[in-house]
Amino acid sequence: MWLRRTLALPVQGTGLKEIASHLGFPWRHKGMDGMMVGMMYARYRDRREPFAVEQVMEYNADDVLALPFVVNRVRRLFEAAA
């Protein structure tokens, strides 16, 4: 991957959540992840436990918004270094 060879960030992984967090993205549900959402849905489907639709929609929206946020921040880093 081009970015891995070109940019070093002080983070452990290369996932969107970790990189976006480091660059300052304001996650609304910091403790939530895809596995948790899947488990919440399975409990709703199997046991009719309440399903936090609004929370899940915000979580999904944050995932969509985080990618262009990261791209813009990385672009600014490269422009500043040029």
PDB file of C-alpha atoms in Angstrom:
ATOM      1  CA  MET A   1       0.000   0.000   0.000  1.00  0.00           C
ATOM      2  CA  TRP A   2       1.366   3.384  -1.043  1.00  0.00           C
ATOM      3  CA  LEU A   3       0.406   5.158   2.181  1.00  0.00           C
ATOM      4  CA  ARG A   4       2.175   2.622   4.406  1.00  0.00           C
ATOM      5  CA  ARG A   5       5.397   3.155   2.456  1.00  0.00           C
ATOM      6  CA  THR A   6       5.015   6.931   2.455  1.00  0.00           C
ATOM      7  CA  LEU A   7       3.624   8.011   5.831  1.00  0.00           C
ATOM      8  CA  ALA A   8       4.525   6.871   9.332  1.00  0.00           C
ATOM      9  CA  LEU A   9       2.070   7.584  12.134  1.00  0.00           C
ATOM     10  CA  PRO A  10       2.616   6.805  15.818  1.00  0.00           C
ATOM     11  CA  VAL A  11      -0.206   4.243  15.976  1.00  0.00           C
ATOM     12  CA  GLN A  12      -0.168   0.467  16.406  1.00  0.00           C
ATOM     13  CA  GLY A  13      -2.463  -0.546  13.568  1.00  0.00           C
ATOM     14  CA  THR A  14      -3.570   0.594  10.153  1.00  0.00           C
ATOM     15  CA  GLY A  15      -7.324   0.535  10.670  1.00  0.00           C
ATOM     16  CA  LEU A  16      -9.545   3.487   9.870  1.00  0.00           C
ATOM     17  CA  LYS A  17     -10.617   3.976  13.484  1.00  0.00           C
ATOM     18  CA  GLU A  18      -7.073   4.096  14.806  1.00  0.00           C
ATOM     19  CA  ILE A  19      -5.719   6.402  12.111  1.00  0.00           C
ATOM     20  CA  ALA A  20      -8.740   8.724  12.094  1.00  0.00           C
ATOM     21  CA  SER A  21      -8.630   8.940  15.894  1.00  0.00           C
ATOM     22  CA  HIS A  22      -4.961   9.874  15.815  1.00  0.00           C
ATOM     23  CA  LEU A  23      -5.679  12.584  13.239  1.00  0.00           C
ATOM     24  CA  GLY A  24      -8.492  14.021  15.383  1.00  0.00           C
ATOM     25  CA  PHE A  25     -11.721  12.596  13.995  1.00  0.00           C
ATOM     26  CA  PRO A  26     -14.539  13.105  16.556  1.00  0.00           C
ATOM     27  CA  TRP A  27     -16.075   9.621  16.859  1.00  0.00           C
ATOM     28  CA  ARG A  28     -19.500   9.744  18.517  1.00  0.00           C
ATOM     29  CA  HIS A  29     -19.357   6.155  19.822  1.00  0.00           C
ATOM     30  CA  LYS A  30     -15.711   5.476  20.637  1.00  0.00           C
ATOM     31  CA  GLY A  31     -16.250   2.070  22.212  1.00  0.00           C
ATOM     32  CA  MET A  32     -18.391   0.677  19.409  1.00  0.00           C
ATOM     33  CA  ASP A  33     -17.055  -1.518  16.604  1.00  0.00           C
ATOM     34  CA  GLY A  34     -18.465  -3.652  13.815  1.00  0.00           C
ATOM     35  CA  MET A  35     -18.386  -6.813  15.906  1.00  0.00           C
ATOM     36  CA  MET A  36     -20.428  -5.121  18.615  1.00  0.00           C
ATOM     37  CA  VAL A  37     -23.011  -3.918  16.092  1.00  0.00           C
ATOM     38  CA  GLY A  38     -23.332  -7.441  14.704  1.00  0.00           C
ATOM     39  CA  MET A  39     -23.812  -8.866  18.186  1.00  0.00           C
ATOM     40  CA  MET A  40     -26.409  -6.204  19.034  1.00  0.00           C
ATOM     41  CA  TYR A  41     -28.350  -7.084  15.893  1.00  0.00           C
ATOM     42  CA  ALA A  42     -28.119 -10.832  16.583  1.00  0.00           C
ATOM     43  CA  ARG A  43     -29.513 -10.308  20.107  1.00  0.00           C
ATOM     44  CA  TYR A  44     -32.343  -8.250  18.635  1.00  0.00           C
ATOM     45  CA  ARG A  45     -33.079 -10.855  15.969  1.00  0.00           C
ATOM     46  CA  ASP A  46     -32.830 -13.898  18.242  1.00  0.00           C
ATOM     47  CA  ARG A  47     -34.102 -12.593  21.586  1.00  0.00           C
ATOM     48  CA  ARG A  48     -35.943  -9.414  20.636  1.00  0.00           C
ATOM     49  CA  GLU A  49     -33.626  -7.354  22.844  1.00  0.00           C
ATOM     50  CA  PRO A  50     -33.818  -3.608  22.132  1.00  0.00           C
ATOM     51  CA  PHE A  51     -31.724  -2.486  19.168  1.00  0.00           C
ATOM     52  CA  ALA A  52     -30.206   1.017  19.309  1.00  0.00           C
ATOM     53  CA  VAL A  53     -30.974   2.009  15.716  1.00  0.00           C
ATOM     54  CA  GLU A  54     -30.001   5.683  16.154  1.00  0.00           C
ATOM     55  CA  GLN A  55     -26.694   4.758  17.766  1.00  0.00           C
ATOM     56  CA  VAL A  56     -25.879   2.260  15.013  1.00  0.00           C
ATOM     57  CA  MET A  57     -26.774   4.788  12.315  1.00  0.00           C
ATOM     58  CA  GLU A  58     -24.450   7.355  13.916  1.00  0.00           C
ATOM     59  CA  TYR A  59     -21.718   4.719  14.125  1.00  0.00           C
ATOM     60  CA  ASN A  60     -22.143   3.892  10.423  1.00  0.00           C
ATOM     61  CA  ALA A  61     -22.243   7.575   9.450  1.00  0.00           C
ATOM     62  CA  ASP A  62     -18.998   8.176  11.350  1.00  0.00           C
ATOM     63  CA  ASP A  63     -17.334   5.377   9.375  1.00  0.00           C
ATOM     64  CA  VAL A  64     -18.429   7.041   6.128  1.00  0.00           C
ATOM     65  CA  LEU A  65     -17.295  10.516   7.257  1.00  0.00           C
ATOM     66  CA  ALA A  66     -13.966   9.344   8.678  1.00  0.00           C
ATOM     67  CA  LEU A  67     -12.471   8.292   5.344  1.00  0.00           C
ATOM     68  CA  PRO A  68     -12.575  11.696   3.616  1.00  0.00           C
ATOM     69  CA  PHE A  69     -11.448  13.248   6.920  1.00  0.00           C
ATOM     70  CA  VAL A  70      -8.322  11.053   6.870  1.00  0.00           C
ATOM     71  CA  VAL A  71      -7.684  11.739   3.184  1.00  0.00           C
ATOM     72  CA  ASN A  72      -7.892  15.500   3.740  1.00  0.00           C
ATOM     73  CA  ARG A  73      -5.648  15.411   6.817  1.00  0.00           C
ATOM     74  CA  VAL A  74      -3.035  13.300   5.036  1.00  0.00           C
ATOM     75  CA  ARG A  75      -3.201  15.603   2.019  1.00  0.00           C
ATOM     76  CA  ARG A  76      -2.534  18.590   4.305  1.00  0.00           C
ATOM     77  CA  LEU A  77       0.418  16.788   5.898  1.00  0.00           C
ATOM     78  CA  PHE A  78       1.974  16.249   2.478  1.00  0.00           C
ATOM     79  CA  GLU A  79       1.291  19.827   1.388  1.00  0.00           C
ATOM     80  CA  ALA A  80       2.924  21.149   4.569  1.00  0.00           C
ATOM     81  CA  ALA A  81       5.979  18.959   3.969  1.00  0.00           C
ATOM     82  CA  ALA A  82       6.386  20.052   0.337  1.00  0.00           C
TER      83      ALA A  82
END
